[in-house]
JSON list of C-alpha atoms and ligand atoms in Angstrom, two decimals:
[
{"chain": "A", "resi": 15, "resn": "UNK", "atom": "CA", "xyz": [33.55, 140.54, 185.64]},
{"chain": "A", "resi": 16, "resn": "UNK", "atom": "CA", "xyz": [32.64, 142.64, 182.33]},
{"chain": "A", "resi": 17, "resn": "UNK", "atom": "CA", "xyz": [29.46, 141.12, 180.16]},
{"chain": "A", "resi": 18, "resn": "UNK", "atom": "CA", "xyz": [29.95, 141.17, 176.25]},
{"chain": "A", "resi": 19, "resn": "UNK", "atom": "CA", "xyz": [27.32, 141.13, 174.13]},
{"chain": "A", "resi": 20, "resn": "UNK", "atom": "CA", "xyz": [26.70, 142.34, 170.39]},
{"chain": "A", "resi": 21, "resn": "UNK", "atom": "CA", "xyz": [24.72, 141.68, 167.02]},
{"chain": "A", "resi": 22, "resn": "UNK", "atom": "CA", "xyz": [26.24, 140.98, 163.76]},
{"chain": "A", "resi": 23, "resn": "UNK", "atom": "CA", "xyz": [26.90, 144.68, 163.06]},
{"chain": "A", "resi": 24, "resn": "UNK", "atom": "CA", "xyz": [29.21, 144.71, 166.23]},
{"chain": "A", "resi": 25, "resn": "UNK", "atom": "CA", "xyz": [30.82, 141.37, 165.91]},
{"chain": "A", "resi": 26, "resn": "UNK", "atom": "CA", "xyz": [34.17, 142.73, 164.30]},
{"chain": "A", "resi": 27, "resn": "UNK", "atom": "CA", "xyz": [34.31, 145.63, 167.03]},
{"chain": "A", "resi": 28, "resn": "UNK", "atom": "CA", "xyz": [34.00, 143.36, 169.75]},
{"chain": "A", "resi": 29, "resn": "UNK", "atom": "CA", "xyz": [36.86, 141.13, 168.49]},
{"chain": "A", "resi": 30, "resn": "UNK", "atom": "CA", "xyz": [39.12, 144.47, 168.98]},
{"chain": "A", "resi": 31, "resn": "UNK", "atom": "CA", "xyz": [37.52, 144.93, 172.55]},
{"chain": "A", "resi": 32, "resn": "UNK", "atom": "CA", "xyz": [38.27, 141.29, 173.62]},
{"chain": "A", "resi": 33, "resn": "UNK", "atom": "CA", "xyz": [41.82, 141.64, 172.51]},
{"chain": "A", "resi": 34, "resn": "UNK", "atom": "CA", "xyz": [42.21, 144.99, 174.44]},
{"chain": "A", "resi": 35, "resn": "UNK", "atom": "CA", "xyz": [40.63, 143.42, 177.77]},
{"chain": "A", "resi": 36, "resn": "UNK", "atom": "CA", "xyz": [42.89, 140.36, 177.34]},
{"chain": "A", "resi": 37, "resn": "UNK", "atom": "CA", "xyz": [45.92, 142.95, 177.03]},
{"chain": "A", "resi": 38, "resn": "UNK", "atom": "CA", "xyz": [44.51, 144.79, 180.18]},
{"chain": "A", "resi": 39, "resn": "UNK", "atom": "CA", "xyz": [44.18, 141.28, 182.03]},
{"chain": "A", "resi": 40, "resn": "UNK", "atom": "CA", "xyz": [40.94, 142.07, 182.63]},
{"chain": "A", "resi": 41, "resn": "UNK", "atom": "CA", "xyz": [37.97, 139.36, 183.12]},
{"chain": "A", "resi": 42, "resn": "UNK", "atom": "CA", "xyz": [35.33, 138.95, 180.63]},
{"chain": "A", "resi": 43, "resn": "UNK", "atom": "CA", "xyz": [32.04, 136.84, 179.62]},
{"chain": "A", "resi": 44, "resn": "UNK", "atom": "CA", "xyz": [31.00, 136.86, 176.12]},
{"chain": "A", "resi": 45, "resn": "UNK", "atom": "CA", "xyz": [27.46, 136.63, 175.62]},
{"chain": "A", "resi": 46, "resn": "UNK", "atom": "CA", "xyz": [27.70, 136.28, 172.04]},
{"chain": "A", "resi": 47, "resn": "UNK", "atom": "CA", "xyz": [26.73, 136.41, 169.41]},
{"chain": "A", "resi": 48, "resn": "UNK", "atom": "CA", "xyz": [29.69, 134.66, 168.03]},
{"chain": "A", "resi": 49, "resn": "UNK", "atom": "CA", "xyz": [29.69, 135.20, 164.02]},
{"chain": "A", "resi": 50, "resn": "UNK", "atom": "CA", "xyz": [28.81, 137.85, 161.45]},
{"chain": "A", "resi": 51, "resn": "UNK", "atom": "CA", "xyz": [25.34, 135.86, 160.78]},
{"chain": "A", "resi": 52, "resn": "UNK", "atom": "CA", "xyz": [22.64, 138.01, 161.30]},
{"chain": "A", "resi": 53, "resn": "UNK", "atom": "CA", "xyz": [20.79, 137.83, 164.75]},
{"chain": "A", "resi": 54, "resn": "UNK", "atom": "CA", "xyz": [18.72, 140.04, 166.65]},
{"chain": "A", "resi": 55, "resn": "UNK", "atom": "CA", "xyz": [20.01, 142.41, 169.29]},
{"chain": "A", "resi": 56, "resn": "UNK", "atom": "CA", "xyz": [17.49, 142.81, 171.45]},
{"chain": "A", "resi": 57, "resn": "UNK", "atom": "CA", "xyz": [18.34, 138.74, 172.67]},
{"chain": "A", "resi": 58, "resn": "UNK", "atom": "CA", "xyz": [22.36, 139.86, 173.26]},
{"chain": "A", "resi": 59, "resn": "UNK", "atom": "CA", "xyz": [21.39, 143.50, 174.89]},
{"chain": "A", "resi": 60, "resn": "UNK", "atom": "CA", "xyz": [18.85, 141.63, 177.50]},
{"chain": "A", "resi": 61, "resn": "UNK", "atom": "CA", "xyz": [21.58, 138.75, 177.99]},
{"chain": "A", "resi": 62, "resn": "UNK", "atom": "CA", "xyz": [24.15, 141.45, 179.33]},
{"chain": "A", "resi": 63, "resn": "UNK", "atom": "CA", "xyz": [21.45, 143.41, 181.04]},
{"chain": "A", "resi": 64, "resn": "UNK", "atom": "CA", "xyz": [20.34, 140.67, 183.03]},
{"chain": "A", "resi": 65, "resn": "UNK", "atom": "CA", "xyz": [23.81, 139.55, 183.92]},
{"chain": "A", "resi": 66, "resn": "UNK", "atom": "CA", "xyz": [24.68, 142.96, 185.34]},
{"chain": "A", "resi": 67, "resn": "UNK", "atom": "CA", "xyz": [21.18, 143.70, 186.84]},
{"chain": "A", "resi": 68, "resn": "UNK", "atom": "CA", "xyz": [21.89, 140.34, 189.02]},
{"chain": "A", "resi": 69, "resn": "UNK", "atom": "CA", "xyz": [25.37, 140.79, 189.96]},
{"chain": "A", "resi": 70, "resn": "UNK", "atom": "CA", "xyz": [26.80, 138.16, 187.98]},
{"chain": "A", "resi": 71, "resn": "UNK", "atom": "CA", "xyz": [28.87, 140.99, 185.85]},
{"chain": "A", "resi": 72, "resn": "UNK", "atom": "CA", "xyz": [29.76, 144.16, 187.38]},
{"chain": "A", "resi": 73, "resn": "UNK", "atom": "CA", "xyz": [29.96, 146.22, 183.91]},
{"chain": "A", "resi": 74, "resn": "UNK", "atom": "CA", "xyz": [28.61, 145.19, 180.38]},
{"chain": "A", "resi": 75, "resn": "UNK", "atom": "CA", "xyz": [29.63, 146.21, 177.20]},
{"chain": "A", "resi": 76, "resn": "UNK", "atom": "CA", "xyz": [27.43, 146.12, 174.07]},
{"chain": "A", "resi": 77, "resn": "UNK", "atom": "CA", "xyz": [28.02, 146.43, 170.36]},
{"chain": "A", "resi": 78, "resn": "UNK", "atom": "CA", "xyz": [25.42, 147.15, 167.36]},
{"chain": "A", "resi": 79, "resn": "UNK", "atom": "CA", "xyz": [25.66, 148.93, 164.39]},
{"chain": "A", "resi": 80, "resn": "UNK", "atom": "CA", "xyz": [24.57, 151.85, 165.61]},
{"chain": "A", "resi": 81, "resn": "UNK", "atom": "CA", "xyz": [24.58, 151.20, 169.63]},
{"chain": "A", "resi": 82, "resn": "UNK", "atom": "CA", "xyz": [21.15, 152.37, 169.56]},
{"chain": "A", "resi": 83, "resn": "UNK", "atom": "CA", "xyz": [19.13, 149.06, 169.57]},
{"chain": "A", "resi": 84, "resn": "UNK", "atom": "CA", "xyz": [20.99, 147.07, 171.82]},
{"chain": "A", "resi": 85, "resn": "UNK", "atom": "CA", "xyz": [21.29, 150.11, 174.43]},
{"chain": "A", "resi": 86, "resn": "UNK", "atom": "CA", "xyz": [17.16, 150.23, 174.17]},
{"chain": "A", "resi": 87, "resn": "UNK", "atom": "CA", "xyz": [16.69, 146.83, 175.05]},
{"chain": "A", "resi": 88, "resn": "UNK", "atom": "CA", "xyz": [19.54, 146.62, 177.71]},
{"chain": "A", "resi": 89, "resn": "UNK", "atom": "CA", "xyz": [17.74, 149.84, 179.63]},
{"chain": "A", "resi": 90, "resn": "UNK", "atom": "CA", "xyz": [14.35, 147.88, 179.68]},
{"chain": "A", "resi": 91, "resn": "UNK", "atom": "CA", "xyz": [16.22, 145.85, 182.46]},
{"chain": "A", "resi": 92, "resn": "UNK", "atom": "CA", "xyz": [15.45, 147.36, 185.68]},
{"chain": "A", "resi": 93, "resn": "UNK", "atom": "CA", "xyz": [18.45, 148.41, 187.74]},
{"chain": "A", "resi": 94, "resn": "UNK", "atom": "CA", "xyz": [20.56, 148.90, 184.36]},
{"chain": "A", "resi": 95, "resn": "UNK", "atom": "CA", "xyz": [22.20, 152.18, 183.41]},
{"chain": "A", "resi": 96, "resn": "UNK", "atom": "CA", "xyz": [23.23, 151.47, 179.56]},
{"chain": "A", "resi": 97, "resn": "UNK", "atom": "CA", "xyz": [24.93, 154.89, 178.24]},
{"chain": "A", "resi": 98, "resn": "UNK", "atom": "CA", "xyz": [25.59, 154.88, 174.06]},
{"chain": "A", "resi": 99, "resn": "UNK", "atom": "CA", "xyz": [28.59, 156.90, 173.94]},
{"chain": "A", "resi": 100, "resn": "UNK", "atom": "CA", "xyz": [30.71, 158.12, 170.74]},
{"chain": "A", "resi": 101, "resn": "UNK", "atom": "CA", "xyz": [32.98, 160.15, 172.57]},
{"chain": "A", "resi": 102, "resn": "UNK", "atom": "CA", "xyz": [35.47, 160.04, 175.62]},
{"chain": "A", "resi": 103, "resn": "UNK", "atom": "CA", "xyz": [33.83, 163.30, 177.16]},
{"chain": "A", "resi": 104, "resn": "UNK", "atom": "CA", "xyz": [30.73, 161.10, 177.42]},
{"chain": "A", "resi": 105, "resn": "UNK", "atom": "CA", "xyz": [31.97, 158.09, 178.93]},
{"chain": "A", "resi": 106, "resn": "UNK", "atom": "CA", "xyz": [33.71, 159.75, 181.23]},
{"chain": "A", "resi": 107, "resn": "UNK", "atom": "CA", "xyz": [30.39, 161.56, 182.31]},
{"chain": "A", "resi": 108, "resn": "UNK", "atom": "CA", "xyz": [28.12, 158.48, 182.28]},
{"chain": "A", "resi": 109, "resn": "UNK", "atom": "CA", "xyz": [30.03, 157.31, 184.77]},
{"chain": "A", "resi": 110, "resn": "UNK", "atom": "CA", "xyz": [30.88, 160.18, 186.62]},
{"chain": "A", "resi": 111, "resn": "UNK", "atom": "CA", "xyz": [27.28, 161.44, 187.00]},
{"chain": "A", "resi": 112, "resn": "UNK", "atom": "CA", "xyz": [25.17, 158.34, 185.91]},
{"chain": "A", "resi": 113, "resn": "UNK", "atom": "CA", "xyz": [26.98, 155.60, 187.36]},
{"chain": "A", "resi": 114, "resn": "UNK", "atom": "CA", "xyz": [26.44, 153.97, 183.98]},
{"chain": "A", "resi": 115, "resn": "UNK", "atom": "CA", "xyz": [26.63, 150.13, 184.22]},
{"chain": "A", "resi": 116, "resn": "UNK", "atom": "CA", "xyz": [26.80, 149.09, 180.65]},
{"chain": "A", "resi": 117, "resn": "UNK", "atom": "CA", "xyz": [28.65, 151.13, 177.82]},
{"chain": "A", "resi": 118, "resn": "UNK", "atom": "CA", "xyz": [26.94, 150.74, 174.38]},
{"chain": "A", "resi": 119, "resn": "UNK", "atom": "CA", "xyz": [28.78, 151.48, 171.25]},
{"chain": "A", "resi": 120, "resn": "UNK", "atom": "CA", "xyz": [27.85, 151.78, 167.37]},
{"chain": "A", "resi": 121, "resn": "UNK", "atom": "CA", "xyz": [30.44, 149.72, 165.53]},
{"chain": "A", "resi": 122, "resn": "UNK", "atom": "CA", "xyz": [29.12, 151.70, 161.93]},
{"chain": "A", "resi": 123, "resn": "UNK", "atom": "CA", "xyz": [29.62, 155.24, 163.79]},
{"chain": "A", "resi": 124, "resn": "UNK", "atom": "CA", "xyz": [32.90, 154.98, 165.69]},
{"chain": "A", "resi": 125, "resn": "UNK", "atom": "CA", "xyz": [36.53, 153.51, 164.63]},
{"chain": "A", "resi": 126, "resn": "UNK", "atom": "CA", "xyz": [37.92, 150.86, 166.44]},
{"chain": "A", "resi": 127, "resn": "UNK", "atom": "CA", "xyz": [40.83, 153.21, 167.71]},
{"chain": "A", "resi": 128, "resn": "UNK", "atom": "CA", "xyz": [38.29, 155.63, 169.15]},
{"chain": "A", "resi": 129, "resn": "UNK", "atom": "CA", "xyz": [36.00, 152.66, 170.73]},
{"chain": "A", "resi": 130, "resn": "UNK", "atom": "CA", "xyz": [38.90, 151.61, 172.53]},
{"chain": "A", "resi": 131, "resn": "UNK", "atom": "CA", "xyz": [39.85, 154.75, 174.48]},
{"chain": "A", "resi": 132, "resn": "UNK", "atom": "CA", "xyz": [35.79, 155.10, 174.84]},
{"chain": "A", "resi": 133, "resn": "UNK", "atom": "CA", "xyz": [36.14, 151.67, 176.77]},
{"chain": "A", "resi": 134, "resn": "UNK", "atom": "CA", "xyz": [39.16, 152.83, 178.65]},
{"chain": "A", "resi": 135, "resn": "UNK", "atom": "CA", "xyz": [37.80, 155.59, 179.82]},
{"chain": "A", "resi": 136, "resn": "UNK", "atom": "CA", "xyz": [34.26, 154.04, 180.45]},
{"chain": "A", "resi": 137, "resn": "UNK", "atom": "CA", "xyz": [36.16, 151.24, 182.80]},
{"chain": "A", "resi": 138, "resn": "UNK", "atom": "CA", "xyz": [38.62, 153.63, 184.49]},
{"chain": "A", "resi": 139, "resn": "UNK", "atom": "CA", "xyz": [36.30, 156.41, 185.68]},
{"chain": "A", "resi": 140, "resn": "UNK", "atom": "CA", "xyz": [34.63, 156.09, 189.01]},
{"chain": "A", "resi": 141, "resn": "UNK", "atom": "CA", "xyz": [31.10, 157.27, 189.99]},
{"chain": "A", "resi": 142, "resn": "UNK", "atom": "CA", "xyz": [31.54, 160.78, 191.53]},
{"chain": "A", "resi": 143, "resn": "UNK", "atom": "CA", "xyz": [29.31, 159.60, 194.83]},
{"chain": "A", "resi": 144, "resn": "UNK", "atom": "CA", "xyz": [27.64, 162.85, 194.85]},
{"chain": "A", "resi": 145, "resn": "UNK", "atom": "CA", "xyz": [24.64, 163.54, 196.59]},
{"chain": "A", "resi": 146, "resn": "UNK", "atom": "CA", "xyz": [22.75, 165.15, 193.81]},
{"chain": "A", "resi": 147, "resn": "UNK", "atom": "CA", "xyz": [23.92, 162.46, 191.28]},
{"chain": "A", "resi": 148, "resn": "UNK", "atom": "CA", "xyz": [22.76, 159.49, 193.60]},
{"chain": "A", "resi": 149, "resn": "UNK", "atom": "CA", "xyz": [19.52, 161.18, 194.03]},
{"chain": "A", "resi": 150, "resn": "UNK", "atom": "CA", "xyz": [18.83, 161.61, 190.41]},
{"chain": "A", "resi": 151, "resn": "UNK", "atom": "CA", "xyz": [19.86, 157.80, 189.68]},
{"chain": "A", "resi": 152, "resn": "UNK", "atom": "CA", "xyz": [17.35, 157.32, 192.53]},
{"chain": "A", "resi": 153, "resn": "UNK", "atom": "CA", "xyz": [14.35, 158.98, 190.57]},
{"chain": "A", "resi": 154, "resn": "UNK", "atom": "CA", "xyz": [15.20, 156.85, 187.52]},
{"chain": "A", "resi": 155, "resn": "UNK", "atom": "CA", "xyz": [15.18, 153.50, 189.88]},
{"chain": "A", "resi": 156, "resn": "UNK", "atom": "CA", "xyz": [11.41, 154.28, 191.01]},
{"chain": "B", "resi": 25, "resn": "RB5", "atom": "C1", "xyz": [21.61, 145.44, 162.23]},
{"chain": "B", "resi": 25, "resn": "RB5", "atom": "O1", "xyz": [21.69, 145.57, 160.56]},
{"chain": "B", "resi": 25, "resn": "RB5", "atom": "C2", "xyz": [21.40, 146.96, 162.87]},
{"chain": "B", "resi": 25, "resn": "RB5", "atom": "O2", "xyz": [19.88, 147.48, 162.57]},
{"chain": "B", "resi": 25, "resn": "RB5", "atom": "C3", "xyz": [21.83, 147.00, 164.77]},
{"chain": "B", "resi": 25, "resn": "RB5", "atom": "O3", "xyz": [23.17, 146.45, 164.49]},
{"chain": "B", "resi": 25, "resn": "RB5", "atom": "C4", "xyz": [21.69, 148.07, 165.19]},
{"chain": "B", "resi": 25, "resn": "RB5", "atom": "O4", "xyz": [22.29, 149.29, 164.42]},
{"chain": "B", "resi": 25, "resn": "RB5", "atom": "C5", "xyz": [20.04, 148.44, 165.81]},
{"chain": "B", "resi": 25, "resn": "RB5", "atom": "O5", "xyz": [20.02, 149.35, 166.76]}
]
């Protein structure tokens, strides 16, 4: 199950992401927001972060205008490793090295085509399980 969250700046792009996940047959839970009416991104970043940290959802995708505010909010929740990515290389690397459990996107930064490629990369790249990466992730959690 993938947890989804966005603010008004990310709402339109999130509709594209949902369409893409539907096409892939992937299940998701949409934590809002549900329109382009202005809202506060920390609320949605936290909802998705809690869903992922609690194990209710395995991964999360967050979108705001820049992806910055909503990823900062998500990373306040213990156990969350939210990675703001604007390219596929970073999306693959953050899965392999950081075992990132939430992808953050900036709807005013990347176009929908690239965003969907980043989502695809993020969802389909496994964690390396290398000892050095496990050690470094554990250091973040302490
Ligand atoms: C909303 O205008 C904007 O501040 C928000 O979407 C995001 O970019 C914050 O980091």
